[in-house]
CSV table of C-alpha atoms and ligand atoms in Angstrom, one decimal:
chain,number,residue,atom,x,y,z
I,11,MET,CA,1.1,-41.2,-137.7
I,12,ALA,CA,4.4,-42.5,-138.9
I,13,PRO,CA,4.1,-46.0,-140.3
I,14,TRP,CA,5.4,-48.8,-138.0
I,15,ILE,CA,6.7,-52.2,-139.1
I,16,ALA,CA,6.0,-54.9,-136.5
I,17,PRO,CA,7.7,-58.2,-137.2
I,18,SER,CA,5.8,-61.1,-135.7
I,19,ILE,CA,8.2,-63.3,-133.8
I,20,LEU,CA,5.9,-66.3,-134.5
I,21,SER,CA,8.1,-66.8,-137.5
I,22,ALA,CA,11.4,-66.1,-135.7
I,23,ASP,CA,13.9,-68.7,-134.6
I,24,PHE,CA,12.6,-69.7,-131.2
I,25,ALA,CA,15.9,-71.5,-130.4
I,26,ARG,CA,17.8,-68.2,-130.5
I,27,LEU,CA,15.0,-65.7,-130.0
I,28,GLY,CA,16.8,-62.9,-128.3
I,29,GLU,CA,19.4,-62.7,-131.1
I,30,ASP,CA,16.8,-62.9,-133.8
I,31,VAL,CA,14.8,-60.0,-132.2
I,32,GLU,CA,17.9,-57.9,-131.9
I,33,THR,CA,18.7,-58.6,-135.6
I,34,VAL,CA,15.2,-57.6,-136.8
I,35,LEU,CA,15.3,-54.4,-134.7
I,36,ALA,CA,18.7,-53.5,-136.1
I,37,ALA,CA,17.2,-54.1,-139.5
I,38,GLY,CA,14.7,-51.3,-138.9
I,39,ALA,CA,11.7,-52.8,-137.2
I,40,ASP,CA,9.7,-50.3,-135.0
I,41,LEU,CA,8.0,-52.7,-132.5
I,42,ILE,CA,8.0,-56.4,-131.9
I,43,HIS,CA,4.7,-58.3,-132.4
I,44,PHE,CA,4.3,-61.1,-129.8
I,45,ASP,CA,1.6,-63.7,-130.6
I,46,VAL,CA,0.1,-65.5,-127.6
I,47,MET,CA,-1.9,-68.6,-128.5
I,48,ASP,CA,-3.6,-71.0,-126.0
I,49,ASN,CA,-4.7,-74.0,-128.0
I,50,HIS,CA,-8.2,-73.1,-126.8
I,51,TYR,CA,-9.3,-69.8,-128.3
I,52,VAL,CA,-7.1,-70.6,-131.3
I,53,PRO,CA,-5.8,-74.0,-132.4
I,54,ASN,CA,-2.2,-73.4,-131.6
I,55,LEU,CA,0.1,-72.9,-128.6
I,56,THR,CA,2.9,-70.4,-128.4
I,57,ILE,CA,4.6,-68.3,-125.8
I,58,GLY,CA,3.7,-66.5,-122.6
I,59,PRO,CA,4.8,-63.8,-120.2
I,60,MET,CA,8.0,-65.6,-119.2
I,61,VAL,CA,9.3,-65.3,-122.8
I,62,CYS,CA,8.3,-61.6,-122.9
I,63,GLU,CA,10.2,-61.1,-119.6
I,64,ALA,CA,13.2,-63.0,-121.0
I,65,LEU,CA,13.4,-60.7,-124.0
I,66,ARG,CA,13.4,-57.6,-121.7
I,67,ARG,CA,16.1,-59.2,-119.5
I,68,HIS,CA,18.0,-59.9,-122.7
I,69,GLY,CA,18.0,-56.2,-123.3
I,70,ILE,CA,15.2,-55.6,-125.8
I,71,ARG,CA,14.0,-52.0,-125.3
I,72,ALA,CA,11.7,-51.7,-128.3
I,73,PRO,CA,8.0,-51.6,-127.7
I,74,ILE,CA,6.5,-55.1,-127.5
I,75,ASP,CA,3.0,-55.5,-129.0
I,76,VAL,CA,1.4,-58.4,-127.3
I,77,HIS,CA,-1.5,-60.0,-129.3
I,78,LEU,CA,-3.5,-62.2,-127.0
I,79,MET,CA,-5.3,-65.0,-128.7
I,80,VAL,CA,-6.4,-66.6,-125.4
I,81,ARG,CA,-9.6,-67.2,-123.4
I,82,PRO,CA,-10.0,-66.1,-120.6
I,83,VAL,CA,-8.2,-62.8,-121.2
I,84,ASP,CA,-8.1,-61.0,-117.9
I,85,ARG,CA,-6.1,-63.6,-115.9
I,86,ILE,CA,-3.0,-63.1,-118.0
I,87,VAL,CA,-3.1,-59.3,-118.4
I,88,PRO,CA,-1.2,-58.3,-115.2
I,89,ASP,CA,1.4,-61.0,-115.9
I,90,PHE,CA,2.2,-59.5,-119.3
I,91,ALA,CA,2.2,-56.0,-117.9
I,92,ALA,CA,4.8,-57.1,-115.3
I,93,ALA,CA,6.7,-58.9,-118.1
I,94,GLY,CA,7.2,-55.6,-120.0
I,95,ALA,CA,4.5,-55.5,-122.6
I,96,THR,CA,3.8,-52.1,-124.2
I,97,TYR,CA,0.6,-52.8,-126.1
I,98,ILE,CA,-1.8,-55.5,-125.1
I,99,THR,CA,-4.5,-56.3,-127.7
I,100,PHE,CA,-7.2,-58.9,-127.3
I,101,HIS,CA,-10.2,-60.4,-129.2
I,102,PRO,CA,-13.4,-59.0,-127.8
I,103,GLU,CA,-15.2,-62.4,-128.3
I,104,ALA,CA,-12.7,-63.9,-125.9
I,105,SER,CA,-13.5,-61.5,-123.0
I,106,GLU,CA,-16.7,-61.6,-120.9
I,107,HIS,CA,-16.5,-57.9,-120.2
I,108,VAL,CA,-14.7,-56.0,-122.9
I,109,ASP,CA,-14.8,-52.6,-121.2
I,110,ARG,CA,-13.4,-54.1,-118.0
I,111,THR,CA,-10.6,-55.8,-119.9
I,112,ILE,CA,-9.6,-52.5,-121.6
I,113,ALA,CA,-9.6,-50.7,-118.2
I,114,LEU,CA,-7.5,-53.5,-116.7
I,115,ILE,CA,-4.9,-53.2,-119.4
I,116,ARG,CA,-4.8,-49.4,-118.9
I,117,GLU,CA,-4.6,-49.7,-115.1
I,118,HIS,CA,-1.6,-51.9,-115.5
I,119,GLY,CA,0.2,-49.2,-117.5
I,120,CYS,CA,-0.1,-50.8,-121.0
I,121,HIS,CA,-1.8,-49.5,-124.2
I,122,PRO,CA,-5.0,-51.5,-124.9
I,123,GLY,CA,-6.3,-52.5,-128.3
I,124,LEU,CA,-9.1,-54.6,-129.8
I,125,VAL,CA,-8.5,-57.2,-132.5
I,126,PHE,CA,-11.1,-58.1,-135.1
I,127,ASN,CA,-11.2,-61.5,-136.8
I,128,PRO,CA,-12.1,-61.5,-140.5
I,129,ALA,CA,-15.8,-62.1,-139.9
I,130,THR,CA,-16.1,-60.0,-136.8
I,131,PRO,CA,-18.0,-56.7,-137.4
I,132,LEU,CA,-16.5,-53.5,-136.1
I,133,ASP,CA,-19.5,-52.8,-133.8
I,134,TYR,CA,-17.4,-53.4,-130.7
I,135,LEU,CA,-15.8,-50.0,-131.5
I,136,ASP,CA,-19.1,-48.1,-131.0
I,137,TYR,CA,-18.5,-47.5,-127.4
I,138,THR,CA,-14.8,-48.3,-127.0
I,139,LEU,CA,-12.8,-46.4,-129.6
I,140,GLU,CA,-12.1,-43.5,-127.3
I,141,LEU,CA,-10.8,-46.0,-124.7
I,142,ILE,CA,-8.2,-47.8,-126.8
I,143,ASP,CA,-4.9,-47.0,-128.5
I,144,MET,CA,-4.9,-49.7,-131.2
I,145,VAL,CA,-7.4,-51.3,-133.6
I,146,LEU,CA,-6.0,-54.5,-135.1
I,147,ILE,CA,-7.6,-55.9,-138.2
I,148,MET,CA,-6.9,-59.6,-138.8
I,149,SER,CA,-6.3,-60.3,-142.4
I,150,VAL,CA,-6.1,-64.1,-141.8
I,151,ASN,CA,-7.9,-66.3,-139.3
I,152,PRO,CA,-5.8,-66.2,-136.2
I,153,GLY,CA,-3.7,-69.2,-135.2
I,154,PHE,CA,-0.9,-69.6,-137.7
I,155,GLY,CA,1.8,-67.7,-139.6
I,156,GLY,CA,2.3,-67.9,-143.3
I,157,GLN,CA,-1.4,-67.8,-144.4
I,158,GLN,CA,-2.8,-66.0,-147.4
I,159,PHE,CA,-4.1,-62.4,-147.0
I,160,ILE,CA,-7.9,-62.3,-147.1
I,161,PRO,CA,-8.9,-59.5,-149.5
I,162,THR,CA,-12.1,-58.4,-147.7
I,163,SER,CA,-9.8,-57.1,-145.0
I,164,LEU,CA,-9.1,-54.1,-147.1
I,165,ARG,CA,-12.7,-53.0,-146.9
I,166,LYS,CA,-12.6,-53.6,-143.1
I,167,LEU,CA,-9.4,-51.4,-142.9
I,168,MET,CA,-11.1,-48.6,-144.7
I,169,ASP,CA,-14.2,-48.8,-142.4
I,170,ALA,CA,-11.9,-48.8,-139.3
I,171,ARG,CA,-9.9,-45.9,-140.8
I,172,ALA,CA,-13.1,-43.9,-141.3
I,173,ARG,CA,-14.2,-44.6,-137.7
I,174,ILE,CA,-10.8,-43.6,-136.3
I,175,ASP,CA,-10.6,-40.4,-138.3
I,176,ALA,CA,-14.2,-39.4,-137.4
I,177,SER,CA,-13.4,-40.0,-133.7
I,178,GLY,CA,-10.4,-37.7,-133.7
I,179,CYS,CA,-8.7,-40.1,-131.3
I,180,GLU,CA,-5.1,-41.1,-131.5
I,181,VAL,CA,-5.5,-44.7,-132.4
I,182,ARG,CA,-3.2,-46.9,-134.4
I,183,LEU,CA,-4.7,-49.1,-137.1
I,184,GLU,CA,-2.7,-52.3,-137.4
I,185,VAL,CA,-3.1,-55.1,-139.9
I,186,ASP,CA,-2.0,-58.7,-139.2
I,187,GLY,CA,-1.8,-61.7,-141.5
I,188,GLY,CA,-0.3,-62.4,-144.9
I,189,ILE,CA,1.4,-59.0,-145.2
I,190,ARG,CA,4.2,-59.0,-147.7
I,191,THR,CA,6.1,-56.6,-149.9
I,192,ASP,CA,3.6,-57.0,-152.7
I,193,ASN,CA,0.4,-56.2,-150.7
I,194,ILE,CA,1.6,-53.9,-148.0
I,195,ARG,CA,0.9,-50.9,-150.2
I,196,ALA,CA,-2.8,-51.9,-150.6
I,197,ALA,CA,-3.1,-52.2,-146.8
I,198,ALA,CA,-1.5,-48.8,-146.4
I,199,GLN,CA,-3.9,-47.3,-149.0
I,200,ALA,CA,-6.8,-48.8,-147.1
I,201,GLY,CA,-5.7,-46.9,-144.0
I,202,ALA,CA,-3.4,-49.1,-142.0
I,203,ASP,CA,-0.4,-47.4,-140.3
I,204,THR,CA,1.0,-50.4,-138.4
I,205,PHE,CA,2.0,-53.5,-140.3
I,206,VAL,CA,2.6,-56.9,-138.7
I,207,SER,CA,4.6,-59.3,-140.9
I,208,GLY,CA,5.9,-62.6,-139.7
I,209,SER,CA,6.9,-65.1,-142.5
I,210,ALA,CA,7.7,-62.4,-145.1
I,211,ILE,CA,10.3,-60.8,-142.8
I,212,PHE,CA,11.7,-63.7,-140.9
I,213,GLY,CA,11.5,-66.0,-143.9
I,214,SER,CA,13.6,-63.6,-146.0
I,215,ARG,CA,17.4,-63.8,-146.2
I,216,ASP,CA,17.9,-60.0,-145.6
I,217,TYR,CA,15.5,-58.6,-143.0
I,218,ALA,CA,16.8,-55.0,-143.6
I,219,GLN,CA,16.2,-55.3,-147.3
I,220,THR,CA,12.6,-56.6,-146.8
I,221,ILE,CA,11.7,-53.9,-144.3
I,222,ARG,CA,13.2,-51.3,-146.6
I,223,GLU,CA,11.1,-52.6,-149.5
I,224,MET,CA,8.0,-52.5,-147.3
I,225,ARG,CA,8.7,-48.9,-146.3
I,226,GLN,CA,9.2,-47.9,-149.9
I,227,GLN,CA,5.8,-49.4,-150.8
I,228,ILE,CA,4.1,-47.5,-148.0
I,229,ALA,CA,5.9,-44.3,-149.0
I,230,ILE,CA,4.4,-44.5,-152.5
I,231,THR,CA,1.0,-44.5,-150.9
I,232,ALA,CA,1.9,-41.3,-148.9
I,233,GLN,CA,2.8,-39.4,-152.1
I,234,PRO,CA,0.3,-37.2,-153.9
I,235,ALA,CA,-1.2,-39.0,-156.9
I,236,GLY,CA,0.6,-36.8,-159.4
I,237,VAL,CA,4.1,-37.8,-158.3
I,238,ARG,CA,3.5,-41.6,-158.0
I,239,HIS,CA,5.7,-43.8,-160.0
I,240,GLY,CA,4.7,-47.1,-161.4
I,241,SER,CA,1.1,-46.9,-160.2
S,29,DX5,C1,-1.7,-65.1,-136.8
S,29,DX5,C2,-0.8,-64.1,-136.0
S,29,DX5,C3,0.1,-63.3,-136.9
S,29,DX5,C4,1.1,-64.1,-137.7
S,29,DX5,C5,1.4,-63.4,-138.9
S,29,DX5,O1,-2.6,-65.6,-135.9
S,29,DX5,O2,-1.6,-63.2,-135.3
S,29,DX5,O3,0.7,-62.3,-136.1
S,29,DX5,O4,2.3,-64.3,-137.0
S,29,DX5,O5,2.2,-64.1,-139.7
S,29,DX5,P1,2.3,-63.9,-141.3
S,29,DX5,O6,2.8,-62.5,-141.5
S,29,DX5,O7,3.3,-65.0,-141.7
S,29,DX5,O8,0.9,-64.1,-141.9
S,30,ZN,ZN1,-0.6,-61.4,-134.4
């Protein structure tokens, strides 16, 4: 699957969000990562369906990747579908009935995905992988932007990649937390194909340059070993 760069708008300028999202898309982003926090499942509070809808009304056509860090999960799913979400991912610990939540997201016309915290095992995938379109590996504890990448996430990405490849299913493998130009290559080598990055993109002066550098790093991974430069 072609690699996707997913800027997290958690680090965007909320006072002029529509414009900032347009700018990051024009700079080469593939989809918009939309972090939803409830000050309950995670210790922070962000944005809800009304903001997603406002982005659609503003004219944003790119896929929106809604990352739910909320409990309960099901109540808010139809609202996000109506607001224009493309992907809806959730933390299995936050749902009473994971299979039901996946079906609910699908019934509402969105692509479902499961999110794994750094200490959460991948066992939830045993009976769900064929039902979802995205596996999201958290490489920080959820709740805040700008945290340090947790190195054990690389092993988790490799394990998830092996499961996805063995299943033969078309499932994206996304990584979220602390992704920057200097570690995106390691995440790609570990099997990620979708890269969330908040502070590293929105905190940079030139979004296009940062996204270009990220793509270059990923492309090095994709080359056969013999033609790699500087590795
Ligand atoms: C953290 C969020 C992330 C966050 C990533 O709970 O899920 O999407 O915005 O931000 P950075 O890239 O700054 O770690
Ligand atoms: Zn996120």
